[in-house]
Coordinates of N, CA and C in Angstrom, one line a residue:
M1 N 106.1 -2.6 96.9 CA 106.0 -2.8 98.3 C 104.7 -2.4 98.9
L2 N 104.1 -3.2 99.7 CA 102.8 -2.8 100.3 C 103.1 -2.4 101.7
Q3 N 102.9 -1.1 101.9 CA 103.3 -0.5 103.2 C 102.2 0.3 103.8
D4 N 102.1 0.3 105.1 CA 101.2 1.2 105.8 C 102.0 1.9 106.9
L5 N 102.3 3.1 106.8 CA 103.1 3.9 107.8 C 102.4 4.7 108.8
H6 N 101.1 4.5 108.9 CA 100.3 5.3 109.9 C 99.3 4.4 110.6
S7 N 99.6 4.0 111.8 CA 98.8 3.2 112.6 C 98.9 3.5 114.1
H8 N 97.8 3.3 114.8 CA 97.7 3.7 116.2 C 97.4 2.5 117.0
T9 N 98.0 2.5 118.3 CA 97.7 1.4 119.3 C 97.2 2.1 120.5
Y10 N 97.2 1.3 121.6 CA 96.7 1.9 122.9 C 97.7 2.9 123.5
Y11 N 98.8 3.1 122.8 CA 99.7 4.2 123.3 C 99.1 5.6 122.9
S12 N 98.3 5.6 121.9 CA 97.5 6.8 121.6 C 96.2 6.9 122.4
F13 N 95.8 8.0 122.9 CA 94.7 8.1 123.7 C 93.4 7.7 122.9
C14 N 93.5 7.8 121.6 CA 92.3 7.6 120.7 C 92.4 6.1 120.2
G15 N 93.4 5.3 120.6 CA 93.5 4.0 120.1 C 93.2 3.0 121.2
I16 N 92.9 1.7 120.9 CA 92.6 0.7 121.9 C 93.4 -0.6 121.7
D17 N 94.0 -0.8 120.6 CA 94.6 -2.1 120.3 C 96.0 -2.3 120.7
T18 N 96.4 -3.5 120.9 CA 97.8 -3.8 121.2 C 98.7 -3.6 120.0
P19 N 99.9 -3.3 120.1 CA 100.8 -3.3 118.9 C 100.8 -4.7 118.2
E20 N 100.7 -5.8 118.9 CA 100.7 -7.1 118.3 C 99.5 -7.2 117.4
S21 N 98.3 -6.8 117.9 CA 97.1 -6.9 117.1 C 97.2 -6.1 115.8
V22 N 97.8 -5.0 115.9 CA 97.9 -4.1 114.7 C 98.9 -4.8 113.7
V23 N 100.0 -5.3 114.1 CA 100.9 -6.0 113.2 C 100.3 -7.2 112.7
E24 N 99.6 -8.0 113.4 CA 99.0 -9.3 112.9 C 98.0 -9.0 111.9
A25 N 97.2 -7.8 112.1 CA 96.2 -7.5 111.0 C 96.9 -7.2 109.7
A26 N 98.0 -6.5 109.8 CA 98.8 -6.1 108.6 C 99.3 -7.4 108.0
I27 N 99.8 -8.4 108.7 CA 100.3 -9.7 108.2 C 99.2 -10.4 107.5
Q28 N 98.1 -10.5 108.1 CA 96.9 -11.2 107.6 C 96.4 -10.5 106.3
G29 N 96.7 -9.2 106.2 CA 96.3 -8.5 105.0 C 97.3 -8.5 103.9
G30 N 98.4 -9.2 104.1 CA 99.4 -9.4 103.0 C 100.4 -8.2 102.9
L31 N 100.5 -7.4 103.9 CA 101.4 -6.2 103.7 C 102.8 -6.6 104.0
H32 N 103.7 -5.9 103.4 CA 105.1 -6.1 103.6 C 105.8 -5.3 104.7
M33 N 105.1 -4.2 105.0 CA 105.7 -3.3 106.0 C 104.6 -2.6 106.8
I34 N 104.7 -2.5 108.1 CA 103.8 -1.8 108.9 C 104.5 -0.8 109.9
G35 N 104.1 0.5 109.9 CA 104.7 1.4 110.7 C 103.8 1.8 111.8
I36 N 104.2 1.6 113.1 CA 103.4 2.1 114.2 C 103.8 3.5 114.6
S37 N 102.8 4.3 114.5 CA 103.0 5.8 114.7 C 102.1 6.5 115.7
D38 N 102.2 6.1 116.9 CA 101.3 6.6 118.0 C 101.7 8.1 118.2
H39 N 100.6 8.8 118.7 CA 100.7 10.2 118.9 C 101.8 10.5 120.0
A40 N 102.6 11.5 119.8 CA 103.7 11.8 120.7 C 103.1 12.3 122.1
H41 N 101.9 12.9 122.1 CA 101.4 13.4 123.4 C 100.8 12.2 124.1
G42 N 100.3 11.2 123.4 CA 99.8 10.0 124.1 C 101.0 9.2 124.7
V43 N 102.1 9.1 123.9 CA 103.3 8.3 124.4 C 103.9 9.1 125.5
G44 N 104.1 10.4 125.3 CA 104.8 11.2 126.3 C 104.1 11.4 127.6
E45 N 102.8 11.8 127.5 CA 102.0 12.1 128.7 C 101.7 10.8 129.5
A46 N 101.4 9.7 128.7 CA 101.1 8.4 129.2 C 99.8 8.3 129.9
R47 N 99.5 9.2 130.8 CA 98.2 9.1 131.5 C 97.2 10.1 131.0
Y48 N 96.1 9.6 130.5 CA 95.1 10.5 129.9 C 94.6 11.5 130.9
Q49 N 94.4 11.1 132.1 CA 93.8 12.1 133.1 C 94.8 13.2 133.4
H50 N 96.0 12.9 133.3 CA 97.0 14.0 133.5 C 97.1 14.9 132.3
F51 N 96.9 14.3 131.1 CA 97.0 15.1 129.9 C 95.8 16.0 129.8
K52 N 94.6 15.6 130.3 CA 93.4 16.5 130.2 C 93.4 17.5 131.4
A53 N 94.0 17.1 132.5 CA 94.0 18.0 133.7 C 95.4 17.9 134.4
P54 N 96.4 18.5 133.9 CA 97.7 18.4 134.5 C 97.7 18.7 136.0
L55 N 98.4 17.9 136.7 CA 98.5 18.1 138.1 C 99.7 19.1 138.4
Q56 N 99.4 20.1 139.2 CA 100.4 21.1 139.6 C 101.6 20.5 140.3
G57 N 102.7 20.8 139.7 CA 104.0 20.2 140.3 C 104.3 18.9 139.8
V58 N 103.5 18.3 138.9 CA 103.8 16.9 138.3 C 104.3 17.1 137.0
E59 N 105.5 16.8 136.7 CA 106.2 16.9 135.4 C 106.1 15.6 134.6
V60 N 106.0 15.7 133.3 CA 106.0 14.5 132.5 C 107.5 14.3 132.0
D61 N 108.0 13.1 132.2 CA 109.3 12.7 131.7 C 109.2 12.1 130.3
Y62 N 109.3 13.0 129.3 CA 109.2 12.5 128.0 C 110.3 11.5 127.6
E63 N 111.5 11.8 128.1 CA 112.6 10.9 127.8 C 112.3 9.4 128.2
R64 N 111.8 9.2 129.4 CA 111.5 7.9 129.8 C 110.3 7.3 129.0
T65 N 109.3 8.0 128.9 CA 108.1 7.5 128.2 C 108.3 7.2 126.7
T66 N 109.0 8.0 126.0 CA 109.2 7.8 124.6 C 110.2 6.6 124.4
R67 N 111.2 6.5 125.3 CA 112.1 5.3 125.2 C 111.4 4.1 125.6
R68 N 110.5 4.1 126.5 CA 109.8 2.9 126.9 C 108.9 2.4 125.7
Y69 N 108.3 3.4 125.0 CA 107.5 3.1 123.8 C 108.4 2.5 122.7
F70 N 109.5 3.2 122.5 CA 110.4 2.7 121.4 C 111.0 1.3 121.7
D71 N 111.3 1.0 123.0 CA 111.8 -0.3 123.4 C 110.8 -1.3 123.1
H72 N 109.5 -1.0 123.5 CA 108.4 -2.0 123.3 C 108.3 -2.3 121.7
L73 N 108.3 -1.3 120.9 CA 108.2 -1.5 119.5 C 109.4 -2.3 119.0
S74 N 110.6 -2.1 119.6 CA 111.7 -2.8 119.1 C 111.5 -4.3 119.4
L75 N 110.9 -4.7 120.5 CA 110.6 -6.1 120.8 C 109.5 -6.6 119.8
I76 N 108.6 -5.8 119.4 CA 107.6 -6.2 118.4 C 108.2 -6.4 117.1
K77 N 109.1 -5.5 116.7 CA 109.9 -5.6 115.5 C 110.6 -7.0 115.4
E78 N 111.3 -7.3 116.6 CA 112.0 -8.6 116.6 C 111.1 -9.8 116.6
K79 N 110.0 -9.7 117.3 CA 109.1 -10.8 117.3 C 108.5 -11.2 116.0
Y80 N 108.2 -10.2 115.1 CA 107.6 -10.5 113.8 C 108.6 -10.5 112.7
A81 N 109.9 -10.4 113.0 CA 110.9 -10.4 111.9 C 110.8 -11.7 111.0
G82 N 110.8 -11.5 109.8 CA 110.6 -12.7 108.8 C 109.2 -12.8 108.4
Q83 N 108.3 -12.2 109.1 CA 106.8 -12.2 108.6 C 106.5 -10.9 108.1
I84 N 107.0 -9.8 108.6 CA 106.7 -8.4 108.1 C 107.7 -7.5 108.7
E85 N 108.1 -6.4 108.0 CA 108.9 -5.4 108.6 C 108.2 -4.4 109.4
V86 N 108.6 -4.3 110.6 CA 107.9 -3.3 111.5 C 108.8 -2.1 111.7
L87 N 108.2 -0.9 111.5 CA 108.9 0.3 111.6 C 108.5 1.0 112.9
R88 N 109.4 1.6 113.6 CA 109.1 2.3 114.9 C 108.9 3.8 114.7
G89 N 107.7 4.3 114.6 CA 107.4 5.6 114.3 C 106.7 6.4 115.4
I90 N 106.5 7.6 115.2 CA 105.7 8.4 116.2 C 105.1 9.6 115.4
E91 N 103.9 10.0 115.8 CA 103.2 11.1 115.1 C 103.2 12.4 116.0
V92 N 103.7 13.5 115.5 CA 103.8 14.7 116.3 C 102.7 15.7 116.0
A93 N 101.8 15.9 116.9 CA 100.8 16.9 116.7 C 101.5 18.2 117.1
T94 N 101.3 19.2 116.3 CA 102.1 20.5 116.5 C 101.2 21.7 116.8
V95 N 99.9 21.6 117.0 CA 99.2 22.8 117.4 C 99.6 23.2 118.8
K96 N 99.7 24.5 118.9 CA 100.3 25.1 120.2 C 99.3 24.9 121.4
K97 N 98.0 25.0 121.2 CA 97.0 25.1 122.3 C 97.0 23.8 123.1
H98 N 97.0 22.7 122.4 CA 96.7 21.5 123.0 C 97.9 20.5 123.1
Y99 N 98.6 20.3 122.0 CA 99.6 19.2 122.0 C 101.0 19.6 121.7
A100 N 101.3 20.8 122.2 CA 102.6 21.4 121.9 C 103.8 20.4 122.3
F101 N 104.7 20.2 121.3 CA 105.7 19.2 121.5 C 106.9 19.8 122.3
P102 N 107.3 19.2 123.4 CA 108.4 19.8 124.2 C 109.6 20.0 123.4
E103 N 110.2 21.2 123.6 CA 111.4 21.6 122.8 C 112.5 20.6 122.9
K104 N 112.7 20.0 124.2 CA 113.8 19.1 124.4 C 113.5 17.6 124.2
A105 N 112.3 17.3 123.7 CA 111.9 15.9 123.5 C 112.7 15.4 122.3
D106 N 113.4 14.3 122.5 CA 114.2 13.7 121.5 C 113.5 12.5 120.8
I107 N 113.3 12.6 119.6 CA 112.7 11.5 118.8 C 113.7 11.0 117.6
S108 N 114.9 11.5 117.7 CA 115.8 11.2 116.6 C 116.2 9.8 116.4
F109 N 115.9 9.0 117.4 CA 116.2 7.5 117.4 C 115.1 6.7 116.7
F110 N 113.9 7.3 116.4 CA 112.9 6.6 115.8 C 113.2 6.3 114.3
D111 N 112.6 5.3 113.7 CA 112.7 5.0 112.3 C 112.2 6.1 111.4
Y112 N 111.2 6.8 111.9 CA 110.6 7.9 111.2 C 109.6 8.6 112.1
C113 N 109.2 9.8 111.7 CA 108.1 10.5 112.4 C 107.1 11.1 111.4
L114 N 105.9 11.2 111.8 CA 104.9 11.9 111.0 C 104.6 13.3 111.7
V115 N 104.4 14.3 110.9 CA 104.1 15.6 111.4 C 102.7 16.0 111.0
E116 N 101.9 16.4 111.9 CA 100.6 16.9 111.5 C 100.4 18.3 111.9
H117 N 99.4 19.0 111.3 CA 99.0 20.4 111.5 C 100.0 21.4 110.9
L118 N 100.7 20.9 109.9 CA 101.7 21.9 109.3 C 101.0 23.1 108.7
D119 N 99.7 22.9 108.2 CA 99.0 24.0 107.6 C 98.1 24.7 108.5
F120 N 98.2 24.5 109.9 CA 97.4 25.2 110.8 C 98.1 26.5 111.2
E121 N 97.4 27.6 111.4 CA 98.0 28.9 111.8 C 98.7 28.8 113.1
E122 N 98.2 28.0 114.1 CA 98.8 27.9 115.4 C 99.8 26.8 115.6
T123 N 100.4 26.3 114.5 CA 101.4 25.2 114.6 C 102.7 25.7 115.1
I124 N 103.3 24.9 115.9 CA 104.7 25.3 116.4 C 105.7 25.2 115.3
T125 N 105.4 24.6 114.2 CA 106.4 24.5 113.1 C 106.4 25.9 112.4
E126 N 105.4 26.7 112.5 CA 105.4 28.0 111.9 C 105.4 27.8 110.4
G127 N 104.9 26.6 109.9 CA 104.9 26.4 108.5 C 106.2 26.0 107.9
D128 N 107.2 25.8 108.6 CA 108.6 25.5 108.1 C 108.9 24.0 108.4
I129 N 108.5 23.2 107.4 CA 108.7 21.8 107.6 C 110.2 21.4 107.6
F130 N 110.9 22.2 106.8 CA 112.4 21.9 106.6 C 113.1 22.1 107.9
A131 N 112.9 23.1 108.6 CA 113.6 23.4 109.9 C 113.0 22.4 111.0
F132 N 111.7 22.1 110.9 CA 111.2 21.2 111.9 C 111.7 19.7 111.7
A133 N 111.8 19.3 110.5 CA 112.3 18.0 110.2 C 113.8 17.8 110.7
K134 N 114.6 18.9 110.6 CA 115.9 18.8 111.1 C 115.9 18.7 112.7
R135 N 114.9 19.4 113.3 CA 114.8 19.4 114.7 C 114.4 17.9 115.2
C136 N 113.5 17.3 114.3 CA 113.1 15.9 114.7 C 114.3 14.9 114.6
G137 N 115.1 15.1 113.6 CA 116.3 14.3 113.5 C 116.2 12.9 112.9
C138 N 115.0 12.6 112.4 CA 114.7 11.2 111.8 C 114.0 11.5 110.5
P139 N 113.8 10.5 109.6 CA 113.1 10.7 108.5 C 111.7 11.1 108.8
T140 N 111.2 12.2 108.1 CA 110.0 12.9 108.5 C 109.0 12.9 107.4
G141 N 107.7 12.6 107.7 CA 106.6 12.6 106.7 C 105.6 13.6 107.2
I142 N 104.9 14.2 106.1 CA 103.9 15.1 106.4 C 102.6 14.4 106.3
A143 N 101.8 14.3 107.4 CA 100.6 13.5 107.5 C 99.4 14.3 107.1
H144 N 98.5 13.6 106.4 CA 97.2 14.0 106.0 C 97.1 15.6 105.8
T145 N 97.9 16.1 104.8 CA 97.9 17.5 104.5 C 97.8 17.7 103.1
D146 N 97.0 18.7 102.6 CA 96.9 19.0 101.2 C 98.1 19.9 100.9
M147 N 99.2 19.3 100.4 CA 100.4 20.0 100.2 C 100.3 21.0 99.0
F148 N 99.6 20.6 98.0 CA 99.4 21.6 96.9 C 98.8 22.9 97.3
A149 N 97.7 22.8 98.2 CA 97.1 24.0 98.7 C 98.0 24.7 99.7
F150 N 98.7 24.0 100.5 CA 99.6 24.6 101.4 C 100.7 25.3 100.7
I151 N 101.3 24.8 99.7 CA 102.4 25.4 99.0 C 101.9 26.6 98.3
A152 N 100.7 26.5 97.7 CA 100.1 27.7 97.0 C 99.8 28.8 98.0
S153 N 99.4 28.5 99.3 CA 99.2 29.5 100.3 C 100.4 30.3 100.7
R154 N 101.6 29.6 100.4 CA 102.9 30.2 100.8 C 103.5 31.0 99.6
G155 N 102.8 30.9 98.4 CA 103.2 31.6 97.2 C 104.5 31.0 96.6
E156 N 104.6 29.6 96.8 CA 105.8 29.0 96.3 C 105.5 28.0 95.2
D157 N 106.5 27.7 94.4 CA 106.3 26.8 93.3 C 106.3 25.3 93.8
P158 N 105.3 24.5 93.4 CA 105.2 23.2 93.9 C 106.4 22.3 93.5
L159 N 106.8 22.4 92.3 CA 107.9 21.6 91.8 C 109.2 21.9 92.7
D160 N 109.5 23.2 92.9 CA 110.6 23.6 93.7 C 110.5 23.1 95.2
Y161 N 109.2 23.2 95.7 CA 109.1 22.8 97.1 C 109.2 21.3 97.3
F162 N 108.6 20.5 96.4 CA 108.7 19.1 96.6 C 110.1 18.6 96.3
T163 N 110.8 19.3 95.4 CA 112.3 18.9 95.1 C 113.1 19.2 96.4
R164 N 112.8 20.2 97.1 CA 113.5 20.5 98.4 C 113.1 19.4 99.4
M165 N 111.9 19.0 99.4 CA 111.5 17.9 100.3 C 112.3 16.6 100.0
A166 N 112.4 16.4 98.7 CA 113.1 15.2 98.3 C 114.6 15.2 98.7
Q167 N 115.2 16.4 98.5 CA 116.6 16.6 98.9 C 116.8 16.4 100.3
Q168 N 115.9 16.7 101.2 CA 116.0 16.6 102.6 C 115.5 15.3 103.1
G169 N 114.9 14.5 102.3 CA 114.4 13.2 102.7 C 113.0 13.3 103.4
I170 N 112.3 14.4 103.2 CA 110.9 14.6 103.7 C 109.9 13.9 102.8
F171 N 109.1 13.1 103.3 CA 108.0 12.4 102.4 C 106.6 12.9 102.7
W172 N 105.8 12.7 101.8 CA 104.3 13.1 101.9 C 103.4 11.9 101.9
E173 N 102.5 12.0 102.9 CA 101.6 10.9 103.1 C 100.3 11.0 102.3
M174 N 100.0 9.8 101.7 CA 98.7 9.7 101.1 C 97.8 9.0 102.2
N175 N 97.0 9.8 102.9 CA 96.2 9.1 104.0 C 94.9 8.6 103.3
V176 N 94.8 7.3 103.4 CA 93.6 6.6 102.7 C 92.6 6.1 103.7
N177 N 92.5 6.7 104.8 CA 91.6 6.3 105.9 C 90.2 6.2 105.4
L178 N 89.5 5.2 105.9 CA 88.1 5.0 105.7 C 87.5 4.1 106.8
D179 N 87.2 4.7 107.9 CA 86.8 3.9 109.1 C 85.7 4.6 109.9
N180 N 85.3 4.0 110.9 CA 84.2 4.5 111.8 C 84.7 5.6 112.7
V181 N 86.0 5.5 113.1 CA 86.5 6.5 114.1 C 86.5 7.9 113.3
H182 N 86.8 7.9 112.0 CA 86.8 9.1 111.2 C 85.4 9.3 110.5
R183 N 84.5 8.5 110.9 CA 83.1 8.6 110.3 C 83.0 8.5 108.8
G184 N 83.8 7.6 108.3 CA 83.9 7.3 106.8 C 84.5 8.4 106.0
Y185 N 85.1 9.4 106.6 CA 85.7 10.5 105.9 C 86.9 10.1 105.0
E186 N 86.9 10.7 103.8 CA 88.1 10.5 102.9 C 88.6 11.8 102.6
H187 N 90.0 11.9 102.7 CA 90.7 13.2 102.5 C 90.6 13.6 101.0
P188 N 90.0 14.8 100.8 CA 89.8 15.3 99.4 C 91.2 15.5 98.7
Y189 N 92.2 15.9 99.4 CA 93.5 16.0 98.8 C 94.0 14.7 98.2
M190 N 93.8 13.6 98.9 CA 94.3 12.3 98.4 C 93.5 11.9 97.2
L191 N 92.2 12.1 97.2 CA 91.4 11.7 96.1 C 91.7 12.5 94.8
E192 N 92.0 13.8 95.1 CA 92.4 14.7 94.0 C 93.7 14.3 93.4
F193 N 94.7 13.9 94.2 CA 96.0 13.5 93.7 C 95.9 12.3 92.8
F194 N 95.0 11.3 93.2 CA 95.0 10.1 92.3 C 94.2 10.4 91.0
E195 N 93.6 11.5 90.9 CA 92.9 11.9 89.7 C 93.6 12.9 88.9
S196 N 94.5 13.6 89.5 CA 95.3 14.7 88.8 C 96.6 14.2 88.2
R197 N 96.6 14.1 86.9 CA 97.9 13.7 86.2 C 98.9 14.9 86.4
E198 N 98.5 16.1 86.5 CA 99.3 17.3 86.7 C 100.1 17.1 88.0
Q199 N 99.4 16.9 89.0 CA 100.0 16.7 90.4 C 100.9 15.5 90.4
Q200 N 100.5 14.5 89.8 CA 101.3 13.2 89.8 C 102.7 13.5 89.1
E201 N 102.6 14.3 87.9 CA 103.8 14.5 87.2 C 104.8 15.4 88.0
I202 N 104.2 16.4 88.8 CA 105.1 17.3 89.6 C 105.8 16.4 90.7
V203 N 105.0 15.6 91.3 CA 105.6 14.7 92.3 C 106.7 13.8 91.8
R204 N 106.3 13.2 90.6 CA 107.3 12.2 90.0 C 108.5 13.0 89.6
K205 N 108.4 14.1 89.0 CA 109.6 14.9 88.5 C 110.4 15.4 89.7
S206 N 109.8 15.7 90.8 CA 110.6 16.3 91.9 C 111.4 15.2 92.6
G207 N 111.0 13.9 92.5 CA 111.7 12.9 93.2 C 111.3 12.7 94.7
V208 N 110.3 13.4 95.2 CA 109.8 13.2 96.5 C 109.2 11.9 96.7
R209 N 109.3 11.3 97.8 CA 108.7 10.0 98.1 C 107.4 10.2 98.7
L210 N 106.5 9.2 98.5 CA 105.2 9.2 99.2 C 105.1 8.0 100.2
S211 N 104.2 8.1 101.1 CA 103.8 7.0 102.0 C 102.3 6.8 101.9
V212 N 101.9 5.6 102.2 CA 100.5 5.3 102.3 C 100.2 5.0 103.7
G213 N 99.1 5.6 104.3 CA 98.8 5.3 105.6 C 97.3 5.2 105.8
F214 N 96.8 4.2 106.5 CA 95.4 4.0 106.8 C 95.0 4.8 108.0
D215 N 95.9 5.2 108.9 CA 95.6 6.0 110.0 C 94.6 5.2 110.9
G216 N 94.8 4.0 111.1 CA 93.9 3.1 111.8 C 93.9 3.3 113.3
H217 N 92.7 3.3 113.9 CA 92.6 3.4 115.3 C 91.9 2.2 115.9
R218 N 91.3 1.3 115.1 CA 90.7 0.1 115.5 C 91.0 -1.0 114.5
V219 N 91.5 -2.1 115.0 CA 91.8 -3.2 114.1 C 90.5 -3.7 113.4
S220 N 89.4 -3.6 114.1 CA 88.1 -4.1 113.6 C 87.7 -3.3 112.3
D221 N 88.3 -2.2 112.1 CA 87.9 -1.3 111.0 C 89.0 -1.4 109.9
Y222 N 90.0 -2.1 110.1 CA 91.2 -2.1 109.2 C 90.8 -2.7 107.8
K223 N 91.4 -2.0 106.8 CA 91.1 -2.4 105.4 C 92.5 -2.5 104.7
P224 N 93.2 -3.6 104.9 CA 94.5 -3.7 104.2 C 94.4 -3.7 102.7
N225 N 93.3 -4.2 102.1 CA 93.1 -4.2 100.7 C 93.2 -2.8 100.1
R226 N 92.7 -1.9 100.9 CA 92.8 -0.4 100.5 C 94.2 0.0 100.5
I227 N 95.0 -0.3 101.4 CA 96.4 0.0 101.4 C 97.1 -0.6 100.2
A228 N 96.8 -1.9 100.0 CA 97.5 -2.5 98.8 C 97.1 -1.9 97.5
D229 N 95.9 -1.5 97.4 CA 95.4 -0.8 96.1 C 96.1 0.5 95.9
Y230 N 96.2 1.3 96.9 CA 96.9 2.6 96.7 C 98.4 2.5 96.6
C231 N 99.0 1.6 97.2 CA 100.4 1.4 97.1 C 100.7 0.9 95.6
T232 N 99.9 0.1 95.1 CA 100.0 -0.4 93.7 C 99.9 0.7 92.8
R233 N 98.9 1.5 92.9 CA 98.6 2.6 92.1 C 99.8 3.6 92.0
I234 N 100.4 3.9 93.2 CA 101.5 4.8 93.2 C 102.7 4.2 92.5
G235 N 102.9 2.9 92.6 CA 104.0 2.3 91.9 C 103.8 2.3 90.4
E236 N 102.5 2.2 90.0 CA 102.2 2.3 88.5 C 102.4 3.7 88.0
M237 N 102.4 4.7 88.8 CA 102.7 6.1 88.4 C 104.2 6.3 88.2
G238 N 105.0 5.4 88.7 CA 106.5 5.6 88.6 C 107.0 6.4 89.7
I239 N 106.2 6.5 90.8 CA 106.6 7.3 92.0 C 107.1 6.3 93.1
K240 N 108.1 6.6 93.7 CA 108.7 5.8 94.8 C 107.9 6.0 96.1
L241 N 107.8 4.9 96.8 CA 107.3 4.9 98.2 C 108.5 5.1 99.2
M242 N 108.2 5.7 100.3 CA 109.3 5.8 101.3 C 109.7 4.4 101.8
F243 N 111.0 4.3 102.0 CA 111.6 3.1 102.5 C 111.7 1.9 101.6
E244 N 111.3 2.1 100.3 CA 111.4 0.9 99.4 C 112.7 1.1 98.6

């Protein structure tokens, strides 16, 4: 299966494209599945001006804004049914200083969520993805994180850790971004994984699933062939992708 589970639209403050544009780019690229995963703070706050300079006495209604986003993606999913499978996702930034996720914000109805900043000291997850995934209440992926380095920093065994992830249905993203928004940056952890047979064997043995995400912010920069290549390589390793 050729899948991209990490894409951004104008619901993210850093994105500009319509959901339709993102989906159509994936269709033209021959993908089987596209997940739209806009930032929770973009979806929830809705107005960039309020996000940057909150107005005193003005509260953000996350329940309404996240439902509105989800309902829009549901219409997109229906519109392109039969051409590509569209998953309704959301990406949760977890650093305390800027994008702290409201305790009562409900995202359990999404098809999946991506969690970022797990390895930051100031993350609201406190490094516990297992508890945070339960709090999210939907299939949870760890976005653009060097999990082998993170697990080592906690003094834990990688096989045991990935096995626990597999048992709880938590997946690990291979972020294969290569675009102008990220200045052509490639994640070292991703490159290392595709070169390391030792890491591949641990992941394969654990049963944890992977996802592939371009983390696209501009359709003009999108490289679906890159997604297809890495999805194929993972399949050849005997490792399962999420949702296949």
